[in-house]
Amino acid sequence: MKVIVTGTTRGIGKSIAELFLKRGHQVIGIDVLGSSIVHPSYTHHQADIALDSLPDIDGAEILINNAGIQEGNVIDVNLKGTIRVSEKYALSPSIRSVLFIASASASTGAEFPEYAASKGGVVSYMKNLAGRVAAFGATCNALSPGGVNNELNAHILQDKKLYEAVLNETMLHAWAETEEIAEWAYFLTVINRSMTAQDVLVDNGEAAKSNFIW
């Protein structure tokens, strides 16, 4: 299938692109930075989803909105940029599935204020888009990871005490790997045909953990 993935330079987006390529799909990446992915079925477009003209890509069957930042013009990139991408590529008869990589903070409100707000907006927009792409028989969902072992969290991963503290906030005493999140993305877009307009939380039980005091 023909798959568009935003934010493929590193982390979750790169793992998603690599998994789809490994399984025989054609992947078009869009990122503000260049890409280190070298594969005959991979095409890279360097563009800022919030500011630059987006490339014309016909016949996309899967769209995975992954690009995002934690600081800076967060609302412009994470929310407005994601909406720009979706409105350009998702509303097509060829579309089969749309996925938004949101965040556990979309429901918990944790992390930086604008980041949490941007991801909450993404989940809300996902539900709006789901109703529109349903006309094409397409699914549309969000995937909300909790802590993930990637470059963006390097300052935590490199501090043993800090890392232990955040792991203690989860039920399973773990964070997810980018490869696992990629597997979730694959399932939700390729295998899933019946679930739509849902936000899937993958956070090792962090949001559900509570300490009962009596």
PDB file of N, CA, C and O in Angstrom, residues 96-140:
ATOM      1  N   ARG A  96      -7.654   4.490   2.938  1.00  0.00           N
ATOM      2  CA  ARG A  96      -8.111   3.289   3.635  1.00  0.00           C
ATOM      3  C   ARG A  96      -8.070   3.491   5.153  1.00  0.00           C
ATOM      4  O   ARG A  96      -8.905   2.982   5.878  1.00  0.00           O
ATOM      5  N   SER A  97      -7.064   4.243   5.623  1.00  0.00           N
ATOM      6  CA  SER A  97      -6.926   4.435   7.068  1.00  0.00           C
ATOM      7  C   SER A  97      -6.119   5.688   7.372  1.00  0.00           C
ATOM      8  O   SER A  97      -5.164   6.008   6.665  1.00  0.00           O
ATOM      9  N   VAL A  98      -6.509   6.380   8.439  1.00  0.00           N
ATOM     10  CA  VAL A  98      -5.785   7.543   8.936  1.00  0.00           C
ATOM     11  C   VAL A  98      -5.478   7.300  10.409  1.00  0.00           C
ATOM     12  O   VAL A  98      -6.328   6.823  11.162  1.00  0.00           O
ATOM     13  N   LEU A  99      -4.241   7.616  10.799  1.00  0.00           N
ATOM     14  CA  LEU A  99      -3.846   7.449  12.200  1.00  0.00           C
ATOM     15  C   LEU A  99      -3.113   8.686  12.679  1.00  0.00           C
ATOM     16  O   LEU A  99      -2.264   9.230  11.970  1.00  0.00           O
ATOM     17  N   PHE A 100      -3.455   9.115  13.878  1.00  0.00           N
ATOM     18  CA  PHE A 100      -2.784  10.241  14.515  1.00  0.00           C
ATOM     19  C   PHE A 100      -1.975   9.721  15.702  1.00  0.00           C
ATOM     20  O   PHE A 100      -2.514   9.016  16.560  1.00  0.00           O
ATOM     21  N   ILE A 101      -0.689  10.053  15.749  1.00  0.00           N
ATOM     22  CA  ILE A 101       0.102   9.739  16.932  1.00  0.00           C
ATOM     23  C   ILE A 101      -0.096  10.905  17.895  1.00  0.00           C
ATOM     24  O   ILE A 101       0.485  11.977  17.719  1.00  0.00           O
ATOM     25  N   ALA A 102      -0.933  10.695  18.876  1.00  0.00           N
ATOM     26  CA  ALA A 102      -1.250  11.743  19.844  1.00  0.00           C
ATOM     27  C   ALA A 102      -0.350  11.568  21.070  1.00  0.00           C
ATOM     28  O   ALA A 102       0.863  11.448  20.941  1.00  0.00           O
ATOM     29  N   SER A 103      -0.914  11.521  22.237  1.00  0.00           N
ATOM     30  CA  SER A 103      -0.121  11.372  23.468  1.00  0.00           C
ATOM     31  C   SER A 103      -1.053  11.083  24.629  1.00  0.00           C
ATOM     32  O   SER A 103      -2.216  11.509  24.631  1.00  0.00           O
ATOM     33  N   ALA A 104      -0.534  10.371  25.613  1.00  0.00           N
ATOM     34  CA  ALA A 104      -1.303  10.137  26.830  1.00  0.00           C
ATOM     35  C   ALA A 104      -1.725  11.455  27.465  1.00  0.00           C
ATOM     36  O   ALA A 104      -2.770  11.547  28.111  1.00  0.00           O
ATOM     37  N   SER A 105      -0.936  12.503  27.244  1.00  0.00           N
ATOM     38  CA  SER A 105      -1.258  13.809  27.826  1.00  0.00           C
ATOM     39  C   SER A 105      -2.529  14.405  27.238  1.00  0.00           C
ATOM     40  O   SER A 105      -3.102  15.330  27.811  1.00  0.00           O
ATOM     41  N   ALA A 106      -2.991  13.883  26.103  1.00  0.00           N
ATOM     42  CA  ALA A 106      -4.243  14.361  25.515  1.00  0.00           C
ATOM     43  C   ALA A 106      -5.416  14.118  26.453  1.00  0.00           C
ATOM     44  O   ALA A 106      -6.395  14.875  26.454  1.00  0.00           O
ATOM     45  N   SER A 107      -5.324  13.054  27.277  1.00  0.00           N
ATOM     46  CA  SER A 107      -6.399  12.750  28.215  1.00  0.00           C
ATOM     47  C   SER A 107      -6.045  13.072  29.657  1.00  0.00           C
ATOM     48  O   SER A 107      -6.915  13.386  30.461  1.00  0.00           O
ATOM     49  N   THR A 108      -4.741  13.010  29.991  1.00  0.00           N
ATOM     50  CA  THR A 108      -4.350  13.274  31.378  1.00  0.00           C
ATOM     51  C   THR A 108      -4.047  14.746  31.639  1.00  0.00           C
ATOM     52  O   THR A 108      -4.102  15.205  32.775  1.00  0.00           O
ATOM     53  N   GLY A 109      -3.678  15.487  30.585  1.00  0.00           N
ATOM     54  CA  GLY A 109      -3.303  16.891  30.752  1.00  0.00           C
ATOM     55  C   GLY A 109      -1.893  17.065  31.280  1.00  0.00           C
ATOM     56  O   GLY A 109      -1.468  18.182  31.583  1.00  0.00           O
ATOM     57  N   ALA A 110      -1.127  15.972  31.376  1.00  0.00           N
ATOM     58  CA  ALA A 110       0.241  16.049  31.876  1.00  0.00           C
ATOM     59  C   ALA A 110       1.161  16.647  30.820  1.00  0.00           C
ATOM     60  O   ALA A 110       0.772  16.848  29.682  1.00  0.00           O
ATOM     61  N   GLU A 111       2.385  16.901  31.204  1.00  0.00           N
ATOM     62  CA  GLU A 111       3.435  17.491  30.361  1.00  0.00           C
ATOM     63  C   GLU A 111       3.230  18.996  30.204  1.00  0.00           C
ATOM     64  O   GLU A 111       2.500  19.617  30.953  1.00  0.00           O
ATOM     65  N   PHE A 112       3.868  19.573  29.170  1.00  0.00           N
ATOM     66  CA  PHE A 112       3.839  21.019  28.986  1.00  0.00           C
ATOM     67  C   PHE A 112       2.432  21.470  28.568  1.00  0.00           C
ATOM     68  O   PHE A 112       1.755  20.770  27.802  1.00  0.00           O
ATOM     69  N   PRO A 113       1.965  22.627  29.046  1.00  0.00           N
ATOM     70  CA  PRO A 113       0.597  23.068  28.789  1.00  0.00           C
ATOM     71  C   PRO A 113       0.192  23.078  27.315  1.00  0.00           C
ATOM     72  O   PRO A 113      -0.838  22.506  26.944  1.00  0.00           O
ATOM     73  N   GLU A 114       0.997  23.720  26.462  1.00  0.00           N
ATOM     74  CA  GLU A 114       0.625  23.798  25.053  1.00  0.00           C
ATOM     75  C   GLU A 114       0.734  22.436  24.367  1.00  0.00           C
ATOM     76  O   GLU A 114      -0.043  22.144  23.446  1.00  0.00           O
ATOM     77  N   TYR A 115       1.670  21.626  24.812  1.00  0.00           N
ATOM     78  CA  TYR A 115       1.807  20.290  24.235  1.00  0.00           C
ATOM     79  C   TYR A 115       0.556  19.467  24.538  1.00  0.00           C
ATOM     80  O   TYR A 115      -0.021  18.838  23.639  1.00  0.00           O
ATOM     81  N   ALA A 116       0.131  19.468  25.805  1.00  0.00           N
ATOM     82  CA  ALA A 116      -1.067  18.723  26.193  1.00  0.00           C
ATOM     83  C   ALA A 116      -2.285  19.230  25.422  1.00  0.00           C
ATOM     84  O   ALA A 116      -3.107  18.437  24.947  1.00  0.00           O
ATOM     85  N   ALA A 117      -2.394  20.552  25.293  1.00  0.00           N
ATOM     86  CA  ALA A 117      -3.519  21.131  24.567  1.00  0.00           C
ATOM     87  C   ALA A 117      -3.495  20.745  23.098  1.00  0.00           C
ATOM     88  O   ALA A 117      -4.533  20.447  22.500  1.00  0.00           O
ATOM     89  N   SER A 118      -2.294  20.733  22.504  1.00  0.00           N
ATOM     90  CA  SER A 118      -2.189  20.394  21.086  1.00  0.00           C
ATOM     91  C   SER A 118      -2.598  18.950  20.834  1.00  0.00           C
ATOM     92  O   SER A 118      -3.293  18.647  19.852  1.00  0.00           O
ATOM     93  N   LYS A 119      -2.187  18.041  21.695  1.00  0.00           N
ATOM     94  CA  LYS A 119      -2.525  16.634  21.510  1.00  0.00           C
ATOM     95  C   LYS A 119      -3.997  16.371  21.814  1.00  0.00           C
ATOM     96  O   LYS A 119      -4.627  15.508  21.191  1.00  0.00           O
ATOM     97  N   GLY A 120      -4.549  17.095  22.778  1.00  0.00           N
ATOM     98  CA  GLY A 120      -5.982  16.987  23.023  1.00  0.00           C
ATOM     99  C   GLY A 120      -6.773  17.439  21.811  1.00  0.00           C
ATOM    100  O   GLY A 120      -7.788  16.843  21.435  1.00  0.00           O
ATOM    101  N   GLY A 121      -6.287  18.500  21.164  1.00  0.00           N
ATOM    102  CA  GLY A 121      -6.926  18.991  19.942  1.00  0.00           C
ATOM    103  C   GLY A 121      -6.830  17.975  18.814  1.00  0.00           C
ATOM    104  O   GLY A 121      -7.768  17.827  18.024  1.00  0.00           O
ATOM    105  N   VAL A 122      -5.703  17.293  18.731  1.00  0.00           N
ATOM    106  CA  VAL A 122      -5.512  16.265  17.702  1.00  0.00           C
ATOM    107  C   VAL A 122      -6.549  15.152  17.861  1.00  0.00           C
ATOM    108  O   VAL A 122      -7.149  14.695  16.883  1.00  0.00           O
ATOM    109  N   VAL A 123      -6.784  14.705  19.095  1.00  0.00           N
ATOM    110  CA  VAL A 123      -7.754  13.644  19.338  1.00  0.00           C
ATOM    111  C   VAL A 123      -9.161  14.104  18.971  1.00  0.00           C
ATOM    112  O   VAL A 123      -9.943  13.362  18.357  1.00  0.00           O
ATOM    113  N   SER A 124      -9.483  15.329  19.317  1.00  0.00           N
ATOM    114  CA  SER A 124     -10.796  15.870  18.975  1.00  0.00           C
ATOM    115  C   SER A 124     -10.960  15.979  17.462  1.00  0.00           C
ATOM    116  O   SER A 124     -12.002  15.614  16.896  1.00  0.00           O
ATOM    117  N   TYR A 125      -9.925  16.465  16.788  1.00  0.00           N
ATOM    118  CA  TYR A 125      -9.965  16.587  15.331  1.00  0.00           C
ATOM    119  C   TYR A 125     -10.071  15.208  14.679  1.00  0.00           C
ATOM    120  O   TYR A 125     -10.766  15.032  13.669  1.00  0.00           O
ATOM    121  N   MET A 126      -9.397  14.215  15.249  1.00  0.00           N
ATOM    122  CA  MET A 126      -9.478  12.850  14.728  1.00  0.00           C
ATOM    123  C   MET A 126     -10.915  12.380  14.660  1.00  0.00           C
ATOM    124  O   MET A 126     -11.358  11.781  13.672  1.00  0.00           O
ATOM    125  N   LYS A 127     -11.688  12.643  15.707  1.00  0.00           N
ATOM    126  CA  LYS A 127     -13.087  12.218  15.734  1.00  0.00           C
ATOM    127  C   LYS A 127     -13.893  12.931  14.644  1.00  0.00           C
ATOM    128  O   LYS A 127     -14.788  12.345  14.027  1.00  0.00           O
ATOM    129  N   ASN A 128     -13.564  14.190  14.412  1.00  0.00           N
ATOM    130  CA  ASN A 128     -14.236  14.943  13.348  1.00  0.00           C
ATOM    131  C   ASN A 128     -13.919  14.336  11.987  1.00  0.00           C
ATOM    132  O   ASN A 128     -14.810  14.121  11.154  1.00  0.00           O
ATOM    133  N   LEU A 129     -12.640  14.048  11.752  1.00  0.00           N
ATOM    134  CA  LEU A 129     -12.222  13.497  10.463  1.00  0.00           C
ATOM    135  C   LEU A 129     -12.767  12.092  10.250  1.00  0.00           C
ATOM    136  O   LEU A 129     -13.083  11.709   9.114  1.00  0.00           O
ATOM    137  N   ALA A 130     -12.880  11.324  11.318  1.00  0.00           N
ATOM    138  CA  ALA A 130     -13.383   9.953  11.203  1.00  0.00           C
ATOM    139  C   ALA A 130     -14.759   9.920  10.542  1.00  0.00           C
ATOM    140  O   ALA A 130     -15.044   9.050   9.713  1.00  0.00           O
ATOM    141  N   GLY A 131     -15.593  10.878  10.902  1.00  0.00           N
ATOM    142  CA  GLY A 131     -16.921  10.936  10.317  1.00  0.00           C
ATOM    143  C   GLY A 131     -16.903  11.254   8.835  1.00  0.00           C
ATOM    144  O   GLY A 131     -17.789  10.827   8.079  1.00  0.00           O
ATOM    145  N   ARG A 132     -15.877  11.976   8.404  1.00  0.00           N
ATOM    146  CA  ARG A 132     -15.797  12.366   6.991  1.00  0.00           C
ATOM    147  C   ARG A 132     -15.143  11.302   6.121  1.00  0.00           C
ATOM    148  O   ARG A 132     -15.587  11.059   4.998  1.00  0.00           O
ATOM    149  N   VAL A 133     -14.100  10.643   6.621  1.00  0.00           N
ATOM    150  CA  VAL A 133     -13.457   9.606   5.801  1.00  0.00           C
ATOM    151  C   VAL A 133     -14.260   8.311   5.808  1.00  0.00           C
ATOM    152  O   VAL A 133     -14.009   7.421   4.989  1.00  0.00           O
ATOM    153  N   ALA A 134     -15.238   8.203   6.701  1.00  0.00           N
ATOM    154  CA  ALA A 134     -16.109   7.024   6.703  1.00  0.00           C
ATOM    155  C   ALA A 134     -16.841   6.882   5.372  1.00  0.00           C
ATOM    156  O   ALA A 134     -17.196   5.768   4.966  1.00  0.00           O
ATOM    157  N   ALA A 135     -17.036   7.991   4.690  1.00  0.00           N
ATOM    158  CA  ALA A 135     -17.689   7.957   3.380  1.00  0.00           C
ATOM    159  C   ALA A 135     -16.883   7.140   2.370  1.00  0.00           C
ATOM    160  O   ALA A 135     -17.433   6.632   1.391  1.00  0.00           O
ATOM    161  N   PHE A 136     -15.563   7.009   2.616  1.00  0.00           N
ATOM    162  CA  PHE A 136     -14.692   6.224   1.738  1.00  0.00           C
ATOM    163  C   PHE A 136     -14.466   4.808   2.284  1.00  0.00           C
ATOM    164  O   PHE A 136     -13.667   4.048   1.739  1.00  0.00           O
ATOM    165  N   GLY A 137     -15.143   4.488   3.398  1.00  0.00           N
ATOM    166  CA  GLY A 137     -14.953   3.191   4.034  1.00  0.00           C
ATOM    167  C   GLY A 137     -13.660   3.106   4.815  1.00  0.00           C
ATOM    168  O   GLY A 137     -13.163   2.005   5.086  1.00  0.00           O
ATOM    169  N   ALA A 138     -13.102   4.253   5.194  1.00  0.00           N
ATOM    170  CA  ALA A 138     -11.808   4.299   5.878  1.00  0.00           C
ATOM    171  C   ALA A 138     -11.971   4.413   7.387  1.00  0.00           C
ATOM    172  O   ALA A 138     -12.918   5.032   7.883  1.00  0.00           O
ATOM    173  N   THR A 139     -11.011   3.843   8.115  1.00  0.00           N
ATOM    174  CA  THR A 139     -10.956   4.007   9.554  1.00  0.00           C
ATOM    175  C   THR A 139     -10.097   5.218   9.889  1.00  0.00           C
ATOM    176  O   THR A 139      -9.255   5.649   9.090  1.00  0.00           O
ATOM    177  N   CYS A 140     -10.300   5.773  11.072  1.00  0.00           N
ATOM    178  CA  CYS A 140      -9.537   6.946  11.505  1.00  0.00           C
ATOM    179  C   CYS A 140      -9.448   6.906  13.024  1.00  0.00           C
ATOM    180  O   CYS A 140     -10.475   6.985  13.708  1.00  0.00           O
TER     181      CYS A 140
END
